[in-house]
Tab-separated table of C-alpha atoms in Angstrom:
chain	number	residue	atom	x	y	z
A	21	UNK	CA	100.291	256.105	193.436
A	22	UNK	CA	97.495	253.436	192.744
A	23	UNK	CA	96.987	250.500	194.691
A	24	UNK	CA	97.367	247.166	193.478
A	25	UNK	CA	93.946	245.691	192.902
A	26	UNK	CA	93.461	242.004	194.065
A	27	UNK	CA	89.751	240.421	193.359
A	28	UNK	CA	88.342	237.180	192.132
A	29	UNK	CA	89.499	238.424	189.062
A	30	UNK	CA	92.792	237.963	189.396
A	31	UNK	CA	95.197	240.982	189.952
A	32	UNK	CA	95.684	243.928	188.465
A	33	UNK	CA	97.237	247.507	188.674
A	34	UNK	CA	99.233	250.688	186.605
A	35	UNK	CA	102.137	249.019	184.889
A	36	UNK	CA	105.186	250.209	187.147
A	37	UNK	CA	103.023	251.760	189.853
A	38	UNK	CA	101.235	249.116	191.762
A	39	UNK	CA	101.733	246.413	189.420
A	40	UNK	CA	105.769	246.145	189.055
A	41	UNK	CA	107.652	242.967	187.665
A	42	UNK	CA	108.416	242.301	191.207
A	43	UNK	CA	105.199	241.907	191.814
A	44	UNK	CA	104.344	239.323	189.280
A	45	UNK	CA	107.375	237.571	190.325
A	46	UNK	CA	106.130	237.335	193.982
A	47	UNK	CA	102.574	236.367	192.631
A	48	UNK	CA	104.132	233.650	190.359
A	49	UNK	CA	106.177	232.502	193.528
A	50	UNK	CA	103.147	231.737	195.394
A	51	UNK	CA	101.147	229.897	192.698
A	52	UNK	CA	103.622	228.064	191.875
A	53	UNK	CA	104.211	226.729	195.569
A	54	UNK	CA	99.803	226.303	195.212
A	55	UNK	CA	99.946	223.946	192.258
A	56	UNK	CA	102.962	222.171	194.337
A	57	UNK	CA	105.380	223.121	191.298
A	58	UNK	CA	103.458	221.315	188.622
A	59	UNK	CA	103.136	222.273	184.752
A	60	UNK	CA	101.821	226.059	184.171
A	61	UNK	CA	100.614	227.471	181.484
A	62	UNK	CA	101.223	231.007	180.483
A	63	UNK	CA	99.280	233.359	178.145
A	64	UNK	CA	98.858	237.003	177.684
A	65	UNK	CA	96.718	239.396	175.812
A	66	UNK	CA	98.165	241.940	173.296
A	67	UNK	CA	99.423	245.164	176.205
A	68	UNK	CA	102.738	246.417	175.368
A	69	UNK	CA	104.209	245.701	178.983
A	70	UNK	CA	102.663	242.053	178.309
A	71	UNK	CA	106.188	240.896	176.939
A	72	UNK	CA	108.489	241.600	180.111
A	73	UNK	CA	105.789	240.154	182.455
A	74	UNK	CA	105.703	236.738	180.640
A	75	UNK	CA	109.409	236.756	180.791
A	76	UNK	CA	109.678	237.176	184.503
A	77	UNK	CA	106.709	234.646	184.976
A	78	UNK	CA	108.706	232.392	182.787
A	79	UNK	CA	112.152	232.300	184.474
A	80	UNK	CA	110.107	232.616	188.320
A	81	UNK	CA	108.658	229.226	186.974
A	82	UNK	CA	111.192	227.308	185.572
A	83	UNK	CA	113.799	228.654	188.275
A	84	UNK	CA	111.481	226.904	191.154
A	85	UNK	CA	111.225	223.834	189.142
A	86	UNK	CA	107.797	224.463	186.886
A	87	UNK	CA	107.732	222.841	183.577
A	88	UNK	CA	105.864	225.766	181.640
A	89	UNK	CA	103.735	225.818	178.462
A	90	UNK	CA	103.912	229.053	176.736
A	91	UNK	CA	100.921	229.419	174.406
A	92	UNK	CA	101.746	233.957	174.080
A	93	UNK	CA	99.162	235.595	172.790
A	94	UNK	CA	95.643	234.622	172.130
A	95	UNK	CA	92.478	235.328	174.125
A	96	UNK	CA	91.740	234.965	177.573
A	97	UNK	CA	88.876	231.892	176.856
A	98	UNK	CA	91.408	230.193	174.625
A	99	UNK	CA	93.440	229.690	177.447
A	100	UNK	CA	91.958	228.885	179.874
A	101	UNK	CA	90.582	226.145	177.941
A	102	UNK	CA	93.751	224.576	177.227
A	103	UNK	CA	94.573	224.557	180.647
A	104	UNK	CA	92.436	221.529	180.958
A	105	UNK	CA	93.229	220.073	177.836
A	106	UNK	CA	97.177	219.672	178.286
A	107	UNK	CA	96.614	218.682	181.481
A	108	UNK	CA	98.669	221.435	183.067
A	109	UNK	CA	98.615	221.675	186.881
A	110	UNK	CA	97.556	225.722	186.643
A	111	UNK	CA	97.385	228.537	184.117
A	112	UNK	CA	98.441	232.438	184.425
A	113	UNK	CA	96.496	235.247	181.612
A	114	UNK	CA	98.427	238.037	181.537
A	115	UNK	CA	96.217	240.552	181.145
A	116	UNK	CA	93.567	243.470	182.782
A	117	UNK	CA	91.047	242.543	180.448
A	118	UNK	CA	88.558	245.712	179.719
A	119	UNK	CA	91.274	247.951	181.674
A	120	UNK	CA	92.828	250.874	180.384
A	121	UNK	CA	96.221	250.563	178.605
A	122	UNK	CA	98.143	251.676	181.368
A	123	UNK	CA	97.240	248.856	183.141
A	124	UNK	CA	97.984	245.147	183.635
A	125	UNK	CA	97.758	241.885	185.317
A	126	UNK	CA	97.311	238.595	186.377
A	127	UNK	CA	94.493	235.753	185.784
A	128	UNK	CA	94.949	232.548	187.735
A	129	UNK	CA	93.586	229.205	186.383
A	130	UNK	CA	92.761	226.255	188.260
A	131	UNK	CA	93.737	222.741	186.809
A	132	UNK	CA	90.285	222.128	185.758
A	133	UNK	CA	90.078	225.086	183.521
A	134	UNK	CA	88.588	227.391	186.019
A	135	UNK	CA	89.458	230.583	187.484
A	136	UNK	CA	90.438	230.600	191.264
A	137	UNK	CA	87.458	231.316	193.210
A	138	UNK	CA	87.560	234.046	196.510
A	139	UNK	CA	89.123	231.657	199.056
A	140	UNK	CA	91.493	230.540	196.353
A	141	UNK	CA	92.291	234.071	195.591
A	142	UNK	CA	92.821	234.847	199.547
A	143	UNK	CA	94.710	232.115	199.589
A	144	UNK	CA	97.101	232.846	197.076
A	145	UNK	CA	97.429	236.599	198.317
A	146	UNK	CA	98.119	235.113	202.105
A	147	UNK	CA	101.441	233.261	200.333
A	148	UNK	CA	102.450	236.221	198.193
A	149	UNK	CA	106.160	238.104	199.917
A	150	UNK	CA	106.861	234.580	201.911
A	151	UNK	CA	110.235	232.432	200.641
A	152	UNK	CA	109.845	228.987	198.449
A	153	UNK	CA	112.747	227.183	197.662
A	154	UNK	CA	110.966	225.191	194.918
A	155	UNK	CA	112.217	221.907	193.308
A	156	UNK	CA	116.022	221.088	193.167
A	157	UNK	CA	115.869	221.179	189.585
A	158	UNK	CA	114.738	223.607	187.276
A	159	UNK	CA	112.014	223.736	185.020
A	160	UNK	CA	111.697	223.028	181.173
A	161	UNK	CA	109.787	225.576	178.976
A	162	UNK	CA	107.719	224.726	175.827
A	163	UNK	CA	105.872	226.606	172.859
A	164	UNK	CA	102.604	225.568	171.939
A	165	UNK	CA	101.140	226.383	168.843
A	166	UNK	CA	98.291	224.629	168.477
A	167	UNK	CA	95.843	226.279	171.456
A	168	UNK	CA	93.755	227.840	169.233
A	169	UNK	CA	92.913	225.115	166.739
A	170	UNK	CA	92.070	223.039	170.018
A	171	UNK	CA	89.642	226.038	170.679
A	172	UNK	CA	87.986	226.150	167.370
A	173	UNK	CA	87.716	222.555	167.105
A	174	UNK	CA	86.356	222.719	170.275
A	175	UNK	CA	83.070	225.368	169.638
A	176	UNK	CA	82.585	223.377	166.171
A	177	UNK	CA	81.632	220.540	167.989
A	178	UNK	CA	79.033	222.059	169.952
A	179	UNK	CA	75.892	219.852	169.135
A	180	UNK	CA	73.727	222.444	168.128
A	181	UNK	CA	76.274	223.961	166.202
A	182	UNK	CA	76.205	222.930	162.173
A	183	UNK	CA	79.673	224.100	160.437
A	184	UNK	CA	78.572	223.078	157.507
A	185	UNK	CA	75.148	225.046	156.798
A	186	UNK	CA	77.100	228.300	158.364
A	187	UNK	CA	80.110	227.322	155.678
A	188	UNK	CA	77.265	227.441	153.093
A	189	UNK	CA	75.441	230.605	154.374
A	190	UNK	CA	78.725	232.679	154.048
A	191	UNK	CA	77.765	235.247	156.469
A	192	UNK	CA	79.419	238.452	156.321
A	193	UNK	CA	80.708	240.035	159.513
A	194	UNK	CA	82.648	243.082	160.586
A	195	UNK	CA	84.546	242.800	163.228
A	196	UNK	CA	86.252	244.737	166.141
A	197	UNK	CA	88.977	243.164	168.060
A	198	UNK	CA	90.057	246.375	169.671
A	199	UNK	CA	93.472	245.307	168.197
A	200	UNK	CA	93.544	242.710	171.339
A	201	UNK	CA	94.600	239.539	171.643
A	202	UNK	CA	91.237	238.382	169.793
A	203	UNK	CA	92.569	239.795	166.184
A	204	UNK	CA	93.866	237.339	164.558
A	205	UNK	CA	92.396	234.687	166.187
A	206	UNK	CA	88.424	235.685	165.885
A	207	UNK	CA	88.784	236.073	162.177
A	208	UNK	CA	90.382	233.198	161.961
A	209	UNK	CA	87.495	231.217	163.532
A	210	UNK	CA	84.823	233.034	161.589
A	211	UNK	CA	86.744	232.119	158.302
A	212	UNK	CA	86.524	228.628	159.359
A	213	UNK	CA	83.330	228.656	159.719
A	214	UNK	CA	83.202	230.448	156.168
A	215	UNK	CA	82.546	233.642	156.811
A	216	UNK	CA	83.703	236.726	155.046
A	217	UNK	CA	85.663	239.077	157.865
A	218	UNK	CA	85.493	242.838	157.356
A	219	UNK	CA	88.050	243.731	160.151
A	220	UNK	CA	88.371	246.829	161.817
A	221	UNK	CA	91.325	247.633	164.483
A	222	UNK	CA	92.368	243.663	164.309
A	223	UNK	CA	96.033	244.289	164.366
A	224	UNK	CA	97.552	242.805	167.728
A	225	UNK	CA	99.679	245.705	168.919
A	226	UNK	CA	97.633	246.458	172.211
A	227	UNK	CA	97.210	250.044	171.409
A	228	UNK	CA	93.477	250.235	171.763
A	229	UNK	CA	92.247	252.437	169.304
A	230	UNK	CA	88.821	253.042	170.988
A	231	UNK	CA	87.776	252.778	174.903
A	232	UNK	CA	88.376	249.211	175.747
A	233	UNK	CA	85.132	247.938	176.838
A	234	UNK	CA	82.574	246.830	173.931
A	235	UNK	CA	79.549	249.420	175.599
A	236	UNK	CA	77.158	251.040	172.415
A	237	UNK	CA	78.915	254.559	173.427
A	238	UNK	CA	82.366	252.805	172.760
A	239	UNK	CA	81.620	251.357	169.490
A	240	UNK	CA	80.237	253.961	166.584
A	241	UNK	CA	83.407	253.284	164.404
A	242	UNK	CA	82.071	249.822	163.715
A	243	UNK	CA	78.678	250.880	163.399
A	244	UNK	CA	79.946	252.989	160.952
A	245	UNK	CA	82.236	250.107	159.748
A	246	UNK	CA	79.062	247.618	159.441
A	247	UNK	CA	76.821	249.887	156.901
A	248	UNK	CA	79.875	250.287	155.177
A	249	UNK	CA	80.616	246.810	154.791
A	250	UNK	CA	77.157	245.618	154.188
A	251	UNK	CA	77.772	243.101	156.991
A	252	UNK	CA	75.153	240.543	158.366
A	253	UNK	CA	76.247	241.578	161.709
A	254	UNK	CA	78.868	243.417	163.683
A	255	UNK	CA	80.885	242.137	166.650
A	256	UNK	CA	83.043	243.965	169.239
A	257	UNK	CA	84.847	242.362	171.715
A	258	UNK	CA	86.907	243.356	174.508
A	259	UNK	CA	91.350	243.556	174.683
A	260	UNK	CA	91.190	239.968	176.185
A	261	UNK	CA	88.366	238.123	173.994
A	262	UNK	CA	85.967	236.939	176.813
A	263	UNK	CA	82.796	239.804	176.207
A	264	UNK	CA	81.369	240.709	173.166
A	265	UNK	CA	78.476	243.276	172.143
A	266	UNK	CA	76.458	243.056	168.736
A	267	UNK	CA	76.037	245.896	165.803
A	268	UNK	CA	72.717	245.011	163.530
A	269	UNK	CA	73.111	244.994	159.949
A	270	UNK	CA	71.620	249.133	159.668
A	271	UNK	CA	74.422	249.836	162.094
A	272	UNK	CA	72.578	249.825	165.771
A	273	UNK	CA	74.567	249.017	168.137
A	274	UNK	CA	72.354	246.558	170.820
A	275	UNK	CA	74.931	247.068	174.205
A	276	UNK	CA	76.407	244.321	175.670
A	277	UNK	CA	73.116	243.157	177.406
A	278	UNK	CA	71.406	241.823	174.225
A	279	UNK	CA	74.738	238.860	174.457
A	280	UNK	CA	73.485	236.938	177.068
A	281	UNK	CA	69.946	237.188	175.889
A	282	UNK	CA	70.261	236.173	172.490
A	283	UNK	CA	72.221	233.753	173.528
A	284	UNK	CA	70.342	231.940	176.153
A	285	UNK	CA	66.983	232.468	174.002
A	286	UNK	CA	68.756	229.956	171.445
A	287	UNK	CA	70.406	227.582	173.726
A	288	UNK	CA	67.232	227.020	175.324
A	289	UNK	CA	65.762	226.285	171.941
A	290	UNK	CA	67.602	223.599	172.145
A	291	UNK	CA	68.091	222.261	175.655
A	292	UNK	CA	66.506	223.147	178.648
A	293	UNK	CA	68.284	223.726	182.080
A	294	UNK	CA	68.893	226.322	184.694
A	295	UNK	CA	70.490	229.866	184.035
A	296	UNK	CA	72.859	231.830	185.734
A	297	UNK	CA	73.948	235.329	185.505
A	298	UNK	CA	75.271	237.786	187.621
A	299	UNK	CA	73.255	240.261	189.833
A	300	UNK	CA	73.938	243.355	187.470
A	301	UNK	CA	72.767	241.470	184.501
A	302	UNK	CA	69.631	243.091	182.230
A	303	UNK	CA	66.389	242.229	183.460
A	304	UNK	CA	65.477	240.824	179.802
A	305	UNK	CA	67.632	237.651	180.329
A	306	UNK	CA	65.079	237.092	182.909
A	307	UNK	CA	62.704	237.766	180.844
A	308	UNK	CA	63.604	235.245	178.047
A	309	UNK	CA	64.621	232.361	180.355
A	310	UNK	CA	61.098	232.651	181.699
A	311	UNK	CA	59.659	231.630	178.096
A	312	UNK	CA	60.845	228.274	178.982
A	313	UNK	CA	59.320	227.971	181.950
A	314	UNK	CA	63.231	228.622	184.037
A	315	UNK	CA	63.908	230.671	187.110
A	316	UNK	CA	67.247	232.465	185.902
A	317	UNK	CA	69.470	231.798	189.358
A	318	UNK	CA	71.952	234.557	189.963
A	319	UNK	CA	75.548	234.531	191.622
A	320	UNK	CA	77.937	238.078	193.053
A	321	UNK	CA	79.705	239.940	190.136
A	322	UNK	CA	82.859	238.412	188.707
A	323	UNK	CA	83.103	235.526	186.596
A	324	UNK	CA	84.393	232.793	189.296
A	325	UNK	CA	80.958	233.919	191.548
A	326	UNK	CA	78.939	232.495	188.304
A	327	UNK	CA	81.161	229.621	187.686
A	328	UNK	CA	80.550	228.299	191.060
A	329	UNK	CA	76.644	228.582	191.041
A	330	UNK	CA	76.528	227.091	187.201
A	331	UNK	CA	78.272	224.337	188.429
A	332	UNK	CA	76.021	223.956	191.827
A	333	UNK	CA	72.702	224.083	189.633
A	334	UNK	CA	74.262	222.809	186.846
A	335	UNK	CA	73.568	225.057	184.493
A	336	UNK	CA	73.781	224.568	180.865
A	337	UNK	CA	73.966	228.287	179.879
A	338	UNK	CA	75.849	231.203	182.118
A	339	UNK	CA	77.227	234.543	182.095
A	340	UNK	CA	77.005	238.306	183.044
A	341	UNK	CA	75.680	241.387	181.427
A	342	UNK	CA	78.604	242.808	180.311
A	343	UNK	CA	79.088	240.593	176.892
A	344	UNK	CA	80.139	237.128	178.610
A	345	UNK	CA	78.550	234.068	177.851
A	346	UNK	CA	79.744	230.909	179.386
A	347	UNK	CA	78.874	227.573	177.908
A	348	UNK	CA	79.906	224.486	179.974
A	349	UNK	CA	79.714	222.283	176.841
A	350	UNK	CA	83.127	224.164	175.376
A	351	UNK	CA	84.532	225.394	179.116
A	352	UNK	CA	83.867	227.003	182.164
A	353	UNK	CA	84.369	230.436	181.454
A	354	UNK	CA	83.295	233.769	179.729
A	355	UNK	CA	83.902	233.256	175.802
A	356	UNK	CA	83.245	235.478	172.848
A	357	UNK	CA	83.285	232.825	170.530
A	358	UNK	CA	81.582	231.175	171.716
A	359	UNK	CA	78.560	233.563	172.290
A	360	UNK	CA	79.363	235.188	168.510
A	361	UNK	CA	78.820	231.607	167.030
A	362	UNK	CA	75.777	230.987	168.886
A	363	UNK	CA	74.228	233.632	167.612
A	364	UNK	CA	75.209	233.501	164.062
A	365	UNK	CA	73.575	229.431	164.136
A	366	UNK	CA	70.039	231.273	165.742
A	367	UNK	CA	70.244	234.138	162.807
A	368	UNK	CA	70.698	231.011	160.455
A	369	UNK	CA	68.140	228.662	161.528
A	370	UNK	CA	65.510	231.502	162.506
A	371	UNK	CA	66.102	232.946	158.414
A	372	UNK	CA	66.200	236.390	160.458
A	373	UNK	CA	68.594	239.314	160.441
A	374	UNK	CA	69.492	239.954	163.306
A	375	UNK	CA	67.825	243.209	163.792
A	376	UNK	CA	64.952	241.490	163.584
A	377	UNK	CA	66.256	238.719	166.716
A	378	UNK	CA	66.901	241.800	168.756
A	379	UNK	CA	63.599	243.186	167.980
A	380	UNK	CA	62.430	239.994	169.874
A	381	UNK	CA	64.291	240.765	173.307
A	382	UNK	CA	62.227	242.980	175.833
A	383	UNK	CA	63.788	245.966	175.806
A	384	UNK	CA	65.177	248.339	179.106
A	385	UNK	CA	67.807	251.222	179.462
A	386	UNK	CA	70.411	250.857	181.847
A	387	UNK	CA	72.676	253.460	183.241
A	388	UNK	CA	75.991	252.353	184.238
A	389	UNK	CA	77.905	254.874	186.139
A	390	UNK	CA	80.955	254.943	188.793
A	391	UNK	CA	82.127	256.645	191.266
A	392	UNK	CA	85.865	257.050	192.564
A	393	UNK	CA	86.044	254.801	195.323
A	394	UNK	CA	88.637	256.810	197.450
A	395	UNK	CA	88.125	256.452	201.858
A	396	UNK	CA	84.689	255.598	201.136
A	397	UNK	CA	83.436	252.771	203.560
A	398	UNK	CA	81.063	250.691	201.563
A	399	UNK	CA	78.944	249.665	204.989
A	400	UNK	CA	78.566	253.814	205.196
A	401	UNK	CA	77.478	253.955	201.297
A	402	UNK	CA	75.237	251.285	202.752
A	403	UNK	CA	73.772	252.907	204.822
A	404	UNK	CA	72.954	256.168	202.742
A	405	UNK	CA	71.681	254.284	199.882
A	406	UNK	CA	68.736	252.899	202.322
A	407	UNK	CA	67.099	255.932	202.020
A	408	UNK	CA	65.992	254.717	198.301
A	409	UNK	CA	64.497	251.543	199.255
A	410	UNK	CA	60.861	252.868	199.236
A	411	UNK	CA	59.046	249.697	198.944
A	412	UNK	CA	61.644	247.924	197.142
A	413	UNK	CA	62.922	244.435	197.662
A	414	UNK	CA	67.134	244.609	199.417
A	415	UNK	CA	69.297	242.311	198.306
A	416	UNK	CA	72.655	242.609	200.201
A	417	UNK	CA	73.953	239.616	198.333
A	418	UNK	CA	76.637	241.548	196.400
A	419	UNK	CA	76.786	244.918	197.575
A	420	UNK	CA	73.307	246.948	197.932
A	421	UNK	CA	70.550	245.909	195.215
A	422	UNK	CA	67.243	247.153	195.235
A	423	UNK	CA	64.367	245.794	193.059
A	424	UNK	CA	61.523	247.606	192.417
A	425	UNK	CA	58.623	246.480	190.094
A	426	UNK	CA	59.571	247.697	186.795
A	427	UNK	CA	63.333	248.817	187.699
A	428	UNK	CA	66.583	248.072	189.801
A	429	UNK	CA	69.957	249.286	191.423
A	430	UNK	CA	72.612	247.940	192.088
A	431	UNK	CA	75.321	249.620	193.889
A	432	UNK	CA	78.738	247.496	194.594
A	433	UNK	CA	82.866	248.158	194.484
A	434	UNK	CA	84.788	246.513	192.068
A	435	UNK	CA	86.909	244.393	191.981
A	436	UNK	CA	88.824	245.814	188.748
A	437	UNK	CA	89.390	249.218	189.391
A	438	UNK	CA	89.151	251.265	192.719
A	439	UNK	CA	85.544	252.621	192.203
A	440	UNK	CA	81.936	251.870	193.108
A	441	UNK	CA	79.783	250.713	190.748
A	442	UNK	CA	76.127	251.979	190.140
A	443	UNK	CA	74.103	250.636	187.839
A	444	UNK	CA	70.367	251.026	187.230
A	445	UNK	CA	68.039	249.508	185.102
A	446	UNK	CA	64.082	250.466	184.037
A	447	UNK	CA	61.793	250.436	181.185
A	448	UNK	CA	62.519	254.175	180.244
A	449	UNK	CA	65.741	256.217	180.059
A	450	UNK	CA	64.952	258.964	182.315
A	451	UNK	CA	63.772	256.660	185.127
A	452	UNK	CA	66.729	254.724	184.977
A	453	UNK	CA	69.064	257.896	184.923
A	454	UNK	CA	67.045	259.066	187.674
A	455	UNK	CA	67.558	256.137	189.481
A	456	UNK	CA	71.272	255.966	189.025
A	457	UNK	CA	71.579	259.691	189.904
A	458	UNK	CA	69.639	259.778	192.768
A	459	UNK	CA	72.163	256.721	194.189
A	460	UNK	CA	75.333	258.814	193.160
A	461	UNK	CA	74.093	262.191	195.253
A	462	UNK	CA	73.357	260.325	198.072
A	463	UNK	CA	77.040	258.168	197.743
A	464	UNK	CA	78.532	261.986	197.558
A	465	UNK	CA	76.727	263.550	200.241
């Protein structure tokens, strides 16, 4: 049997293994007793099992006295954005995000529109199994309708955003929702915006039609999908919404990396302020931030890690290498929107496909690997890895990072699925697999 996996990212587990109905129950038991039985709002993402979990969460709620706003299904950013803006006293995503199908789980969302940080987190797990007897009287439950209009309307009026010259420009775009909780919604907002939507797996039946996460190697049916279309672009996101990696209009597929660069290369066209991303993020971000004269600042893996920093250096552009990109002027967390609409306004303004904006980014090849975490002890993985520092920087900041001139590893478990992460980065493909295989024999031995 798995174990239930419990992280700054929330919780998550195999649907009737570790992660049982009793299980949310106890979880929603214990936030509710954290936000003091205020107003929670409840979301999930398009999983199967999502439907029985929002039920439980529902009557847990309104049972210990918790008025709850049921919003169902739309992406991860859209909620947690409305969290904030009606004013609820907490928010629970149901949802793994980029896990496999068999999989589910809780997000947890502070009043501010923020996910719970690490003491939060610890916090909320310390509570979890103990008895609350809640208010005296029970709960009312609403349906809102209108959280992603509040979302759209939201990203339009992003100052460097212009609606109207995108309306006009009626860029084409295929798009891959994964059939998440993004499918109907992300068309949607690109049609607003007056795009024409090719769509490809957009129906919201959770039954992920390719591997969940929006990597190159995951992807070729919308590269396919783009030449075929004769789309501008092509965007793929992930089963919750929050990361997204581009296509080019001959069908390349950039990897999730190129989001956060392109991104932060326009934004900073615009404004200038510090950067943050996380410490497995693509040395290129670095790379582009330092055109402006900016030190990129970096924060632990997981989203709540980079939330923290941006708001410490208040930062006007965040996010992590896997497809996030979190702009504070919309909310405070990872948002494919977002990031897709950011870089449709830089392909307008620029007059350049966006082949030709990728061109622009310094390139690397990264090698992402994992390895099953099982009775590893991290300090002894530590310890091995050591042997590879050879005149490298350490960085025991989040996990074991090494930086070496022209390349980098990073070696960390996660806090998604019960594995250790190894990712390495250089200007070639062979050193970087080299890298990232020398790390995994040593980890083995």
């Amino acid at each position: 049997m798995d174990r239930l996996i419990v992280s700054v990212s929330g919780v998550r587990g195999i649907v009737g293994e570790s992660f049982t109905l009793d299980v949310a129950q106890e979880y929603a038991e214990a936030f509710a007793e954290l936000i003091d039985y205020g107003t929670v709002l409840i979301a999930r993402d398009a999983r199967p099992s999502g439907g029985d979990i929002v039920r439980t969460l529902i009557a847990t709620f309104t049972e210990l006295g918790c008025d709850v706003i049921d919003v169902d299904m739309v992406p991860t950013p859209t909620a947690v954005l409305n969290v904030k803006e009606l004013h609820a006293d907490g928010g629970i995503i149901v949802t793994a995000s980029h896990n496999p199908i068999e999989y589910n789980g809780l997000k947890f969302v502070s009043n501010d529109g923020i996910f719970l940080d690490n003491k939060e987190i610890d916090r909320l797990k310390s509570m979890v199994g103990k008895s609350f007897s809640g208010r005296k009287i029970s709960g009312k439950q609403a349906r809102d309708t209108g959280a992603l209009k509040r979302h759209i309307d939201r990203i339009r009026s992003i100052s460097f955003i212009d609606p109207v010259a995108l309306k006009e420009r009626n860029f084409k775009i295929a798009i891959d929702c994964v059939n998440g909780s993004a499918s109907i919604a992300y068309p949607t907002l690109l049609e607003n915006l007056g795009c024409i939507c090719a769509r490809l797996f957009c129906e919201p039946d959770g039954t992920f039609p390719r591997k969940p996460e929006p990597r190159a190697s995951n992807i070729s049916a919308l590269s396919n999908f783009v030449t075929a279309a004769r789309a501008d672009i092509g965007f793929a996101v992930d089963p919750d919404g929050d990361r997204v990696s581009v296509v080019t209009e001959e069908g390349k597929p950039l990897g999730e990396e190129y989001t956060m660069a392109l991104a932060s290369e326009f934004v900073l066209s615009k404004q200038k302020g510090p950067v943050v991303v996380n410490y497995s993020t693509t040395r290129a971000v670095h790379d582009v931030v330092a055109k402006f004269n900016i030190e990129v600042e970096c924060a632990p893996v997981g989203e709540a890690n980079v939330v923290a920093r941006m708001k410490e250096v208040k930062a006007i552009i965040g996010g992590e290498g896997n497809g996030g990109v979190i702009l504070p002027l919309v909310s405070h967390t990872r948002d494919a929107a977002v990031a897709m609409v950011l870089i449709l306004q830089y392909m307008l303004e620029s007059g350049k496909k966006i082949g030709k904006l990728a061109s622009g980014i310094p390139s690397y090849h990264m090698e992402k690997r994992k390895v099953a975490l099982e009775n590893r002890d991290f300090k002894s993985v530590v310890k091995k890895l050591k042997k590879l520092r050879k005149k490298g920087k350490l960085d025991k900041n989040d996990g074991f990072r090494i930086d070496w001139d022209d390349s980098w590893l990073h070696v960390r478990p996660s806090g998604t699925e019960p594995v250790i992460r190894v990712i390495a980065e250089a200007k070639t493909k062979q050193k970087a697999r080299l890298i990232a295989g020398e790390a995994i024999r040593l980890i083995s031995s």
